[in-house]
Amino acid sequence: MRSDSLDLRERSVQAVRDGVAQAEVARQFRVSLATVERYWRRDREGQALGAPPNRGSPPRVLGPQQHAVLLRQLQAHPDLTLAEHAAVWRDAQGVVSISTIARRIRALGWARKKDDSSR
C-alpha cells in the first residue's frame, strides 16, 4: 500500500483549517474520512504529517557474524539432527528454534552427510 504524498496531507489539513467539512475534504481529495480525521488529529497534536518510517524486518536471530560458529558446529557434529543441533547451540550460544537452524544451514549451503556407522 502506498502512502499519500505530503502535499496531499498538507492540503487536506489546510482545507479543514479553512473551515471545509472533513467529509467534503475527503470527497475533494478522494481519500477516506478516517484519513482526513487522522491527518487533522496529527496536525492538532503537533505531529509530523509525513508518512511514518518503514520499520523494516526484525533482526536475524543468527546473523552473518555467527555463520562461522555454526559451520564449525556442523563440521564437529555432522551426524546430529536439526533438533540436536538446536540443543547444542542453546547450550553454547542461547535459545534458537529448529527452523532457524534449518534456514541458516541452508544459507550456508551445508549438506548433511550421514555416517555409514549410524545406519
XYZ file of N, CA, C and O in Angstrom:
476
model
N 0.840 -1.168 0.000
C 0.000 0.000 0.000
C 0.895 1.244 0.000
O 1.807 1.363 0.802
N 0.631 2.162 -0.900
C 1.445 3.361 -0.950
C 0.830 4.429 -0.065
O -0.377 4.476 0.145
N 1.656 5.306 0.449
C 1.149 6.366 1.307
C 0.854 7.606 0.473
O 1.378 7.799 -0.616
N -0.010 8.448 1.031
C -0.355 9.696 0.353
C 0.830 10.649 0.426
O 1.617 10.631 1.371
N 0.936 11.523 -0.570
C 2.040 12.469 -0.599
C 1.889 13.492 0.532
O 0.784 13.752 1.026
N 3.005 14.062 0.929
C 2.997 15.078 1.974
C 2.165 16.274 1.521
O 1.439 16.881 2.321
N 2.242 16.606 0.238
C 1.474 17.735 -0.294
C -0.025 17.500 -0.097
O -0.751 18.410 0.330
N -0.510 16.305 -0.399
C -1.921 15.994 -0.229
C -2.304 16.092 1.243
O -3.355 16.638 1.588
N -1.477 15.600 2.102
C -1.743 15.665 3.543
C -1.851 17.114 4.012
O -2.778 17.470 4.743
N -0.897 17.926 3.579
C -0.898 19.336 3.994
C -2.105 20.078 3.428
O -2.726 20.896 4.123
N -2.465 19.818 2.153
C -3.613 20.495 1.548
C -4.915 20.096 2.232
O -5.801 20.936 2.437
N -5.041 18.820 2.616
C -6.273 18.395 3.283
C -6.382 19.032 4.673
O -7.461 19.478 5.075
N -5.286 19.124 5.404
C -5.303 19.767 6.716
C -5.618 21.252 6.564
O -6.411 21.818 7.332
N -5.036 21.895 5.570
C -5.291 23.325 5.345
C -6.753 23.565 5.005
O -7.354 24.543 5.459
N -7.347 22.670 4.231
C -8.761 22.821 3.885
C -9.633 22.728 5.136
O -10.579 23.504 5.302
N -9.310 21.801 6.036
C -10.072 21.686 7.280
C -9.869 22.947 8.122
O -10.817 23.471 8.715
N -8.642 23.458 8.180
C -8.374 24.716 8.896
C -9.204 25.863 8.329
O -9.639 26.744 9.052
N -9.401 25.858 7.014
C -10.145 26.925 6.349
C -11.651 26.786 6.533
O -12.413 27.598 6.011
N -12.077 25.741 7.239
C -13.491 25.598 7.557
C -14.266 24.641 6.686
O -15.481 24.515 6.840
N -13.618 23.955 5.776
C -14.310 22.980 4.938
C -14.574 21.733 5.788
O -13.718 21.298 6.556
N -15.769 21.187 5.671
C -16.118 19.987 6.434
C -15.199 18.827 6.050
O -14.802 18.692 4.885
N -14.889 17.999 7.035
C -13.972 16.880 6.779
C -14.522 15.936 5.717
O -13.761 15.419 4.895
N -15.821 15.705 5.721
C -16.424 14.825 4.702
C -16.233 15.408 3.304
O -15.943 14.671 2.345
N -16.363 16.722 3.181
C -16.157 17.373 1.889
C -14.693 17.291 1.466
O -14.378 17.056 0.298
N -13.779 17.469 2.412
C -12.343 17.362 2.118
C -12.031 15.948 1.629
O -11.285 15.765 0.662
N -12.620 14.951 2.281
C -12.399 13.560 1.871
C -12.865 13.330 0.443
O -12.160 12.699 -0.350
N -14.043 13.858 0.102
C -14.550 13.714 -1.274
C -13.675 14.476 -2.263
O -13.344 13.971 -3.332
N -13.282 15.690 -1.893
C -12.495 16.533 -2.798
C -11.143 15.897 -3.130
O -10.705 15.915 -4.281
N -10.484 15.317 -2.114
C -9.146 14.761 -2.326
C -9.159 13.242 -2.567
O -8.109 12.613 -2.695
N -10.378 12.681 -2.614
C -10.554 11.247 -2.889
C -9.784 10.361 -1.914
O -9.027 9.460 -2.303
N -9.969 10.651 -0.638
C -9.435 9.826 0.440
C -10.584 9.527 1.388
O -11.651 10.131 1.296
N -10.377 8.619 2.304
C -11.449 8.285 3.237
C -11.577 9.364 4.314
O -10.637 10.119 4.590
N -12.737 9.396 4.921
C -12.974 10.341 6.012
C -12.017 10.050 7.165
O -11.492 10.973 7.797
N -11.758 8.768 7.430
C -10.833 8.393 8.501
C -9.428 8.946 8.235
O -8.727 9.355 9.164
N -9.045 8.982 6.974
C -7.731 9.516 6.619
C -7.665 11.005 6.923
O -6.700 11.485 7.521
N -8.693 11.744 6.542
C -8.727 13.186 6.822
C -8.706 13.414 8.329
O -7.970 14.268 8.831
N -9.495 12.634 9.056
C -9.521 12.765 10.517
C -8.155 12.473 11.120
O -7.714 13.163 12.040
N -7.477 11.470 10.602
C -6.154 11.112 11.120
C -5.145 12.238 10.854
O -4.392 12.622 11.750
N -5.152 12.783 9.656
C -4.239 13.894 9.349
C -4.546 15.111 10.216
O -3.641 15.763 10.726
N -5.830 15.403 10.388
C -6.238 16.552 11.189
C -5.818 16.362 12.651
O -5.310 17.280 13.286
N -6.020 15.168 13.190
C -5.627 14.872 14.577
C -4.114 15.004 14.741
O -3.634 15.601 15.708
N -3.363 14.453 13.790
C -1.904 14.547 13.878
C -1.442 15.994 13.841
O -0.528 16.381 14.560
N -2.096 16.809 13.019
C -1.734 18.226 12.942
C -2.065 18.928 14.259
O -1.254 19.711 14.767
N -3.237 18.680 14.818
C -3.631 19.305 16.092
C -2.682 18.921 17.226
O -2.396 19.725 18.105
N -2.193 17.680 17.203
C -1.299 17.199 18.261
C 0.150 17.580 18.016
O 1.028 17.232 18.801
N 0.405 18.278 16.912
C 1.764 18.746 16.626
C 2.678 17.681 16.048
O 3.895 17.853 16.026
N 2.105 16.595 15.583
C 2.908 15.527 14.986
C 3.164 15.837 13.520
O 2.405 16.561 12.877
N 4.228 15.271 12.999
C 4.568 15.448 11.582
C 3.503 14.781 10.720
O 2.977 13.721 11.065
N 3.203 15.386 9.587
C 2.204 14.830 8.673
C 2.784 13.800 7.725
O 2.045 13.069 7.072
N 4.101 13.728 7.620
C 4.735 12.793 6.698
C 4.426 11.350 7.041
O 3.961 11.024 8.136
N 4.660 10.492 6.084
C 4.425 9.062 6.286
C 5.356 8.553 7.374
O 6.507 8.979 7.477
N 4.885 7.635 8.215
C 5.754 7.076 9.243
C 6.896 6.287 8.602
O 6.750 5.753 7.496
N 8.034 6.194 9.267
C 9.159 5.474 8.672
C 8.865 3.983 8.552
O 8.111 3.429 9.345
N 9.472 3.379 7.559
C 9.345 1.939 7.366
C 10.122 1.244 8.477
O 11.299 1.491 8.664
N 9.473 0.383 9.209
C 10.115 -0.270 10.344
C 11.096 -1.367 9.922
O 11.940 -1.754 10.688
N 10.939 -1.877 8.731
C 11.844 -2.927 8.276
C 11.525 -4.265 8.909
O 10.564 -4.430 9.645
N 12.365 -5.234 8.652
C 12.154 -6.562 9.195
C 12.878 -6.702 10.529
O 13.815 -5.970 10.815
N 12.464 -7.647 11.340
C 13.127 -7.838 12.624
C 14.561 -8.334 12.426
O 14.874 -8.946 11.398
N 15.430 -8.090 13.391
C 16.816 -8.546 13.248
C 16.892 -10.068 13.227
O 16.064 -10.755 13.823
N 17.880 -10.579 12.557
C 18.051 -12.031 12.467
C 18.522 -12.584 13.806
O 19.323 -11.961 14.494
N 18.030 -13.765 14.119
C 18.443 -14.424 15.356
C 19.889 -14.874 15.225
O 20.685 -14.709 16.146
N 20.224 -15.441 14.080
C 21.597 -15.843 13.796
C 22.097 -14.989 12.644
O 21.808 -15.263 11.487
N 22.819 -13.965 12.965
C 23.326 -13.069 11.939
C 24.531 -13.646 11.222
O 25.067 -14.700 11.596
N 24.988 -12.958 10.198
C 26.139 -13.420 9.417
C 27.401 -13.619 10.265
O 28.226 -14.470 9.959
N 27.541 -12.847 11.332
C 28.730 -12.985 12.180
C 28.761 -14.331 12.909
O 29.819 -14.772 13.345
N 27.619 -15.006 13.013
C 27.574 -16.297 13.701
C 27.594 -17.482 12.749
O 27.589 -18.627 13.183
N 27.667 -17.228 11.453
C 27.703 -18.322 10.486
C 28.937 -19.192 10.669
O 28.857 -20.414 10.569
N 30.066 -18.570 10.946
C 31.303 -19.351 11.120
C 31.193 -20.261 12.335
O 31.656 -21.414 12.303
N 30.563 -19.776 13.399
C 30.382 -20.586 14.610
C 29.491 -21.784 14.295
O 29.789 -22.915 14.696
N 28.410 -21.540 13.578
C 27.510 -22.632 13.219
C 28.197 -23.626 12.296
O 28.049 -24.838 12.455
N 28.975 -23.128 11.354
C 29.682 -24.027 10.438
C 30.652 -24.926 11.197
O 30.735 -26.126 10.925
N 31.358 -24.366 12.172
C 32.264 -25.193 12.992
C 31.474 -26.252 13.763
O 31.912 -27.394 13.894
N 30.303 -25.881 14.271
C 29.461 -26.849 14.985
C 29.014 -27.962 14.043
O 29.040 -29.141 14.407
N 28.623 -27.595 12.830
C 28.178 -28.601 11.863
C 29.311 -29.554 11.492
O 29.095 -30.758 11.346
N 30.512 -29.018 11.342
C 31.663 -29.862 10.992
C 32.068 -30.751 12.159
O 32.494 -31.890 11.959
N 31.905 -30.249 13.374
C 32.276 -31.040 14.553
C 31.262 -32.151 14.835
O 31.622 -33.195 15.378
N 30.007 -31.920 14.492
C 28.937 -32.887 14.770
C 28.101 -33.114 13.509
O 26.921 -32.757 13.460
N 28.653 -33.743 12.484
C 27.925 -33.862 11.217
C 26.710 -34.780 11.260
O 25.832 -34.671 10.409
N 26.618 -35.667 12.234
C 25.529 -36.639 12.262
C 24.346 -36.215 13.128
O 23.369 -36.948 13.229
N 24.396 -35.030 13.741
C 23.298 -34.601 14.600
C 22.081 -34.183 13.771
O 22.211 -33.699 12.648
N 20.910 -34.386 14.353
C 19.679 -33.926 13.713
C 19.539 -32.417 13.946
O 20.293 -31.820 14.725
N 18.557 -31.815 13.285
C 18.319 -30.384 13.487
C 17.994 -30.078 14.951
O 18.484 -29.094 15.509
N 17.177 -30.916 15.569
C 16.817 -30.706 16.975
C 18.059 -30.801 17.866
O 18.226 -30.015 18.807
N 18.934 -31.732 17.553
C 20.164 -31.877 18.345
C 21.097 -30.694 18.121
O 21.736 -30.211 19.060
N 21.175 -30.204 16.884
C 21.987 -29.010 16.612
C 21.434 -27.802 17.372
O 22.184 -27.005 17.917
N 20.098 -27.674 17.418
C 19.482 -26.573 18.160
C 19.811 -26.683 19.646
O 20.068 -25.675 20.309
N 19.828 -27.914 20.173
C 20.149 -28.120 21.591
C 21.616 -27.773 21.882
O 21.925 -27.132 22.886
N 22.517 -28.186 20.995
C 23.939 -27.854 21.163
C 24.115 -26.338 21.104
O 24.839 -25.750 21.907
N 23.439 -25.695 20.151
C 23.536 -24.229 20.031
C 23.001 -23.547 21.289
O 23.586 -22.602 21.796
N 21.874 -24.055 21.794
C 21.272 -23.482 23.001
C 22.237 -23.555 24.179
O 22.382 -22.591 24.927
N 22.918 -24.678 24.321
C 23.857 -24.838 25.433
C 25.054 -23.902 25.316
O 25.567 -23.419 26.316
N 25.487 -23.632 24.095
C 26.687 -22.810 23.889
C 26.383 -21.330 23.667
O 27.121 -20.463 24.141
N 25.299 -21.027 22.940
C 25.059 -19.648 22.493
C 23.761 -19.030 23.003
O 23.661 -17.813 23.067
N 22.759 -19.824 23.284
C 21.449 -19.302 23.667
C 20.354 -19.970 22.860
O 20.612 -20.728 21.937
N 19.124 -19.678 23.218
C 17.965 -20.340 22.619
C 17.810 -19.959 21.143
O 17.958 -18.799 20.767
N 17.534 -20.963 20.339
C 17.271 -20.770 18.919
C 16.331 -21.890 18.476
O 16.388 -23.008 19.001
N 15.450 -21.605 17.534
C 14.484 -22.614 17.090
C 15.116 -23.551 16.062
O 16.124 -23.224 15.424
N 14.480 -24.685 15.904
C 14.925 -25.664 14.916
C 14.797 -25.063 13.512
O 15.672 -25.262 12.662
N 13.729 -24.293 13.280
C 13.527 -23.668 11.963
C 14.660 -22.700 11.641
O 15.122 -22.640 10.499
N 15.102 -21.954 12.648
C 16.200 -21.010 12.431
C 17.477 -21.753 12.070
O 18.196 -21.356 11.143
N 17.757 -22.823 12.784
C 18.942 -23.633 12.477
C 18.846 -24.160 11.044
O 19.804 -24.096 10.277
N 17.673 -24.645 10.655
C 17.488 -25.191 9.311
C 17.715 -24.117 8.245
O 18.383 -24.364 7.237
N 17.177 -22.913 8.468
C 17.361 -21.829 7.486
C 18.820 -21.417 7.384
O 19.338 -21.170 6.290
N 19.512 -21.331 8.497
C 20.929 -20.930 8.481
C 21.780 -22.004 7.814
O 22.710 -21.692 7.081
N 21.478 -23.277 8.067
C 22.221 -24.368 7.427
C 22.026 -24.297 5.919
O 22.978 -24.425 5.142
N 20.785 -24.039 5.494
C 20.501 -23.909 4.066
C 21.258 -22.716 3.478
O 21.803 -22.796 2.371
N 21.305 -21.608 4.209
C 22.010 -20.407 3.728
C 23.512 -20.661 3.596
O 24.166 -20.101 2.717
N 24.045 -21.518 4.469
C 25.467 -21.855 4.390
C 25.773 -22.808 3.241
O 26.928 -22.969 2.858
N 24.740 -23.463 2.709
C 24.944 -24.416 1.625
C 25.541 -25.727 2.122
O 26.100 -26.499 1.345
N 25.415 -25.971 3.410
C 25.990 -27.166 4.013
C 25.024 -28.319 3.851
O 23.834 -28.202 4.111
N 25.533 -29.455 3.393
C 24.698 -30.656 3.222
C 25.141 -31.704 4.239
O 26.320 -31.969 4.401
N 24.186 -32.282 4.905
C 24.464 -33.289 5.924
C 24.843 -34.603 5.241
O 24.123 -35.107 4.383
N 25.966 -35.142 5.635
C 26.422 -36.427 5.119
C 26.315 -37.440 6.247
O 26.976 -37.322 7.279
N 25.459 -38.420 6.068
C 25.272 -39.421 7.114
C 26.475 -40.351 7.175
O 27.024 -40.751 6.151
N 26.821 -40.692 8.385
C 27.917 -41.617 8.625
C 27.367 -43.045 8.428
O 26.301 -43.363 8.922
N 28.113 -43.880 7.694
C 27.650 -45.249 7.445
C 27.472 -46.014 8.747
O 26.620 -46.897 8.834
N 28.231 -45.682 9.784
C 28.117 -46.419 11.043
C 26.830 -46.099 11.787
O 26.431 -46.863 12.667
N 26.175 -44.987 11.472
C 24.938 -44.629 12.185
C 23.703 -45.239 11.541
O 22.616 -45.079 12.042
N 23.851 -45.963 10.457
C 22.707 -46.579 9.783
C 22.341 -47.877 10.399
O 23.028 -48.658 10.881
